[in-house]
Structure formats: C-alpha cells, structure tokens
C-alpha cells in the first residue's frame, strides 16, 4: 500500500512529466509554424505584447 507522502510525490512527478512533455511539444510545433508561416506567428506575438 502507498503512504500519503508517496502518493503525493508520485502524482506531482506525473503532473510535472505531463507538463514538461506538453511544453516540449508545444515549443516544437511553434517552431514548425514559425518556419512555415513566419508572418502569422509575428502577428500573434505582437498582439500578445500589447
């Protein structure tokens, strides 16, 4: 059986792993979009800066 601490650490590790994987994938696809459509990405970035 799991202790409470082990359960918390395990769930946090899983969330960090999922979050890290999502960030890597989103950055990867953003790079592809930037290469294929540089104009559209620049427009989105300028809107977010305002």
mmCIF file of N, CA and C in Angstrom:
data_model
loop_
_atom_site.group_PDB
_atom_site.id
_atom_site.type_symbol
_atom_site.label_atom_id
_atom_site.label_comp_id
_atom_site.label_asym_id
_atom_site.label_seq_id
_atom_site.Cartn_x
_atom_site.Cartn_y
_atom_site.Cartn_z
ATOM 1 N N UNK A 1 0.840 -1.204 0.000
ATOM 2 C CA UNK A 1 0.000 0.000 0.000
ATOM 3 C C UNK A 1 0.881 1.264 0.000
ATOM 4 N N UNK A 2 0.346 2.319 -0.601
ATOM 5 C CA UNK A 2 1.096 3.572 -0.668
ATOM 6 C C UNK A 2 0.876 4.392 0.591
ATOM 7 N N UNK A 3 1.913 5.069 1.018
ATOM 8 C CA UNK A 3 1.756 6.081 2.062
ATOM 9 C C UNK A 3 1.232 7.357 1.411
ATOM 10 N N UNK A 4 0.736 8.295 2.223
ATOM 11 C CA UNK A 4 0.233 9.554 1.677
ATOM 12 C C UNK A 4 1.324 10.342 0.986
ATOM 13 N N UNK A 5 2.532 10.324 1.584
ATOM 14 C CA UNK A 5 3.631 11.104 1.012
ATOM 15 C C UNK A 5 4.026 10.535 -0.348
ATOM 16 N N UNK A 6 4.100 9.216 -0.447
ATOM 17 C CA UNK A 6 4.470 8.589 -1.718
ATOM 18 C C UNK A 6 3.438 8.895 -2.799
ATOM 19 N N UNK A 7 2.170 8.906 -2.417
ATOM 20 C CA UNK A 7 1.112 9.204 -3.383
ATOM 21 C C UNK A 7 1.235 10.639 -3.888
ATOM 22 N N UNK A 8 1.507 11.576 -2.973
ATOM 23 C CA UNK A 8 1.643 12.986 -3.360
ATOM 24 C C UNK A 8 2.844 13.166 -4.285
ATOM 25 N N UNK A 9 3.980 12.555 -3.908
ATOM 26 C CA UNK A 9 5.188 12.694 -4.728
ATOM 27 C C UNK A 9 4.971 12.067 -6.107
ATOM 28 N N UNK A 10 4.316 10.914 -6.131
ATOM 29 C CA UNK A 10 4.065 10.244 -7.405
ATOM 30 C C UNK A 10 3.165 11.066 -8.313
ATOM 31 N N UNK A 11 2.099 11.641 -7.742
ATOM 32 C CA UNK A 11 1.181 12.432 -8.562
ATOM 33 C C UNK A 11 1.853 13.714 -9.040
ATOM 34 N N UNK A 12 2.678 14.325 -8.182
ATOM 35 C CA UNK A 12 3.396 15.533 -8.598
ATOM 36 C C UNK A 12 4.374 15.209 -9.721
ATOM 37 N N UNK A 13 5.082 14.088 -9.587
ATOM 38 C CA UNK A 13 6.018 13.688 -10.637
ATOM 39 C C UNK A 13 5.306 13.459 -11.961
ATOM 40 N N UNK A 14 4.125 12.827 -11.901
ATOM 41 C CA UNK A 14 3.367 12.574 -13.122
ATOM 42 C C UNK A 14 2.916 13.888 -13.756
ATOM 43 N N UNK A 15 2.445 14.829 -12.933
ATOM 44 C CA UNK A 15 1.994 16.119 -13.465
ATOM 45 C C UNK A 15 3.153 16.883 -14.089
ATOM 46 N N UNK A 16 4.316 16.852 -13.420
ATOM 47 C CA UNK A 16 5.481 17.551 -13.958
ATOM 48 C C UNK A 16 5.906 16.915 -15.280
ATOM 49 N N UNK A 17 5.862 15.581 -15.351
ATOM 50 C CA UNK A 17 6.229 14.895 -16.585
ATOM 51 C C UNK A 17 5.287 15.246 -17.723
ATOM 52 N N UNK A 18 3.978 15.258 -17.434
ATOM 53 C CA UNK A 18 2.993 15.597 -18.470
ATOM 54 C C UNK A 18 3.174 17.052 -18.898
ATOM 55 N N UNK A 19 3.343 17.950 -17.914
ATOM 56 C CA UNK A 19 3.524 19.370 -18.224
ATOM 57 C C UNK A 19 4.784 19.611 -19.039
ATOM 58 N N UNK A 20 5.879 18.936 -18.657
ATOM 59 C CA UNK A 20 7.130 19.097 -19.393
ATOM 60 C C UNK A 20 7.002 18.598 -20.823
ATOM 61 N N UNK A 21 6.355 17.440 -20.997
ATOM 62 C CA UNK A 21 6.157 16.899 -22.337
ATOM 63 C C UNK A 21 5.294 17.821 -23.186
ATOM 64 N N UNK A 22 4.258 18.408 -22.559
ATOM 65 C CA UNK A 22 3.383 19.329 -23.288
ATOM 66 C C UNK A 22 4.149 20.576 -23.723
ATOM 67 N N UNK A 23 4.996 21.101 -22.820
ATOM 68 C CA UNK A 23 5.771 22.292 -23.161
ATOM 69 C C UNK A 23 6.733 22.003 -24.309
ATOM 70 N N UNK A 24 7.380 20.829 -24.274
ATOM 71 C CA UNK A 24 8.318 20.474 -25.344
ATOM 72 C C UNK A 24 7.575 20.354 -26.671
ATOM 73 N N UNK A 25 6.413 19.682 -26.656
ATOM 74 C CA UNK A 25 5.649 19.510 -27.896
ATOM 75 C C UNK A 25 5.143 20.849 -28.420
ATOM 76 N N UNK A 26 4.623 21.706 -27.527
ATOM 77 C CA UNK A 26 4.095 22.993 -27.980
ATOM 78 C C UNK A 26 5.215 23.863 -28.540
ATOM 79 N N UNK A 27 6.395 23.826 -27.906
ATOM 80 C CA UNK A 27 7.528 24.598 -28.421
ATOM 81 C C UNK A 27 7.971 24.047 -29.774
ATOM 82 N N UNK A 28 7.945 22.721 -29.919
ATOM 83 C CA UNK A 28 8.346 22.084 -31.178
ATOM 84 C C UNK A 28 7.404 22.491 -32.306
ATOM 85 N N UNK A 29 6.090 22.422 -32.051
ATOM 86 C CA UNK A 29 5.126 22.784 -33.091
ATOM 87 C C UNK A 29 5.143 24.280 -33.367
ATOM 88 N N UNK A 30 5.400 25.089 -32.347
ATOM 89 C CA UNK A 30 5.508 26.531 -32.570
ATOM 90 C C UNK A 30 6.701 26.828 -33.475
ATOM 91 N N UNK A 31 7.795 26.081 -33.309
ATOM 92 C CA UNK A 31 8.956 26.259 -34.179
ATOM 93 C C UNK A 31 8.635 25.895 -35.619
ATOM 94 N N UNK A 32 7.877 24.812 -35.805
ATOM 95 C CA UNK A 32 7.490 24.406 -37.162
ATOM 96 C C UNK A 32 6.597 25.475 -37.789
ATOM 97 N N UNK A 33 5.638 25.987 -37.019
ATOM 98 C CA UNK A 33 4.744 27.029 -37.547
ATOM 99 C C UNK A 33 5.531 28.281 -37.894
ATOM 100 N N UNK A 34 6.544 28.597 -37.071
ATOM 101 C CA UNK A 34 7.342 29.797 -37.320
ATOM 102 C C UNK A 34 8.118 29.655 -38.626
ATOM 103 N N UNK A 35 8.587 28.432 -38.919
ATOM 104 C CA UNK A 35 9.346 28.203 -40.151
ATOM 105 C C UNK A 35 8.405 28.252 -41.360
ATOM 106 N N UNK A 36 7.214 27.645 -41.229
ATOM 107 C CA UNK A 36 6.309 27.569 -42.374
ATOM 108 C C UNK A 36 5.566 28.880 -42.595
ATOM 109 N N UNK A 37 5.111 29.521 -41.500
ATOM 110 C CA UNK A 37 4.340 30.768 -41.628
ATOM 111 C C UNK A 37 4.939 31.838 -40.715
ATOM 112 N N UNK A 38 6.027 32.468 -41.074
ATOM 113 C CA UNK A 38 6.621 33.470 -40.183
ATOM 114 C C UNK A 38 5.730 34.691 -39.985
ATOM 115 N N UNK A 39 4.960 35.078 -41.004
ATOM 116 C CA UNK A 39 4.120 36.271 -40.887
ATOM 117 C C UNK A 39 3.020 36.104 -39.863
ATOM 118 N N UNK A 40 2.338 34.953 -39.862
ATOM 119 C CA UNK A 40 1.231 34.724 -38.943
ATOM 120 C C UNK A 40 1.725 34.688 -37.505
ATOM 121 N N UNK A 41 2.885 34.076 -37.274
ATOM 122 C CA UNK A 41 3.413 33.982 -35.914
ATOM 123 C C UNK A 41 3.788 35.365 -35.402
ATOM 124 N N UNK A 42 4.365 36.205 -36.263
ATOM 125 C CA UNK A 42 4.757 37.545 -35.839
ATOM 126 C C UNK A 42 3.533 38.369 -35.457
ATOM 127 N N UNK A 43 2.432 38.215 -36.174
ATOM 128 C CA UNK A 43 1.210 38.952 -35.852
ATOM 129 C C UNK A 43 0.695 38.534 -34.483
ATOM 130 N N UNK A 44 0.696 37.213 -34.194
ATOM 131 C CA UNK A 44 0.228 36.735 -32.898
ATOM 132 C C UNK A 44 1.103 37.272 -31.778
ATOM 133 N N UNK A 45 2.424 37.297 -31.973
ATOM 134 C CA UNK A 45 3.335 37.764 -30.936
ATOM 135 C C UNK A 45 3.112 39.246 -30.657
ATOM 136 N N UNK A 46 2.865 40.060 -31.688
ATOM 137 C CA UNK A 46 2.666 41.485 -31.474
ATOM 138 C C UNK A 46 1.350 41.735 -30.746
ATOM 139 N N UNK A 47 0.326 40.915 -31.013
ATOM 140 C CA UNK A 47 -0.944 41.075 -30.305
ATOM 141 C C UNK A 47 -0.779 40.768 -28.826
ATOM 142 N N UNK A 48 0.004 39.737 -28.491
ATOM 143 C CA UNK A 48 0.186 39.365 -27.088
ATOM 144 C C UNK A 48 0.994 40.414 -26.333
ATOM 145 N N UNK A 49 1.891 41.127 -27.007
ATOM 146 C CA UNK A 49 2.738 42.113 -26.325
ATOM 147 C C UNK A 49 1.933 43.328 -25.879
ATOM 148 N N UNK A 50 0.839 43.658 -26.575
ATOM 149 C CA UNK A 50 0.064 44.861 -26.238
ATOM 150 C C UNK A 50 -0.598 44.752 -24.880
#
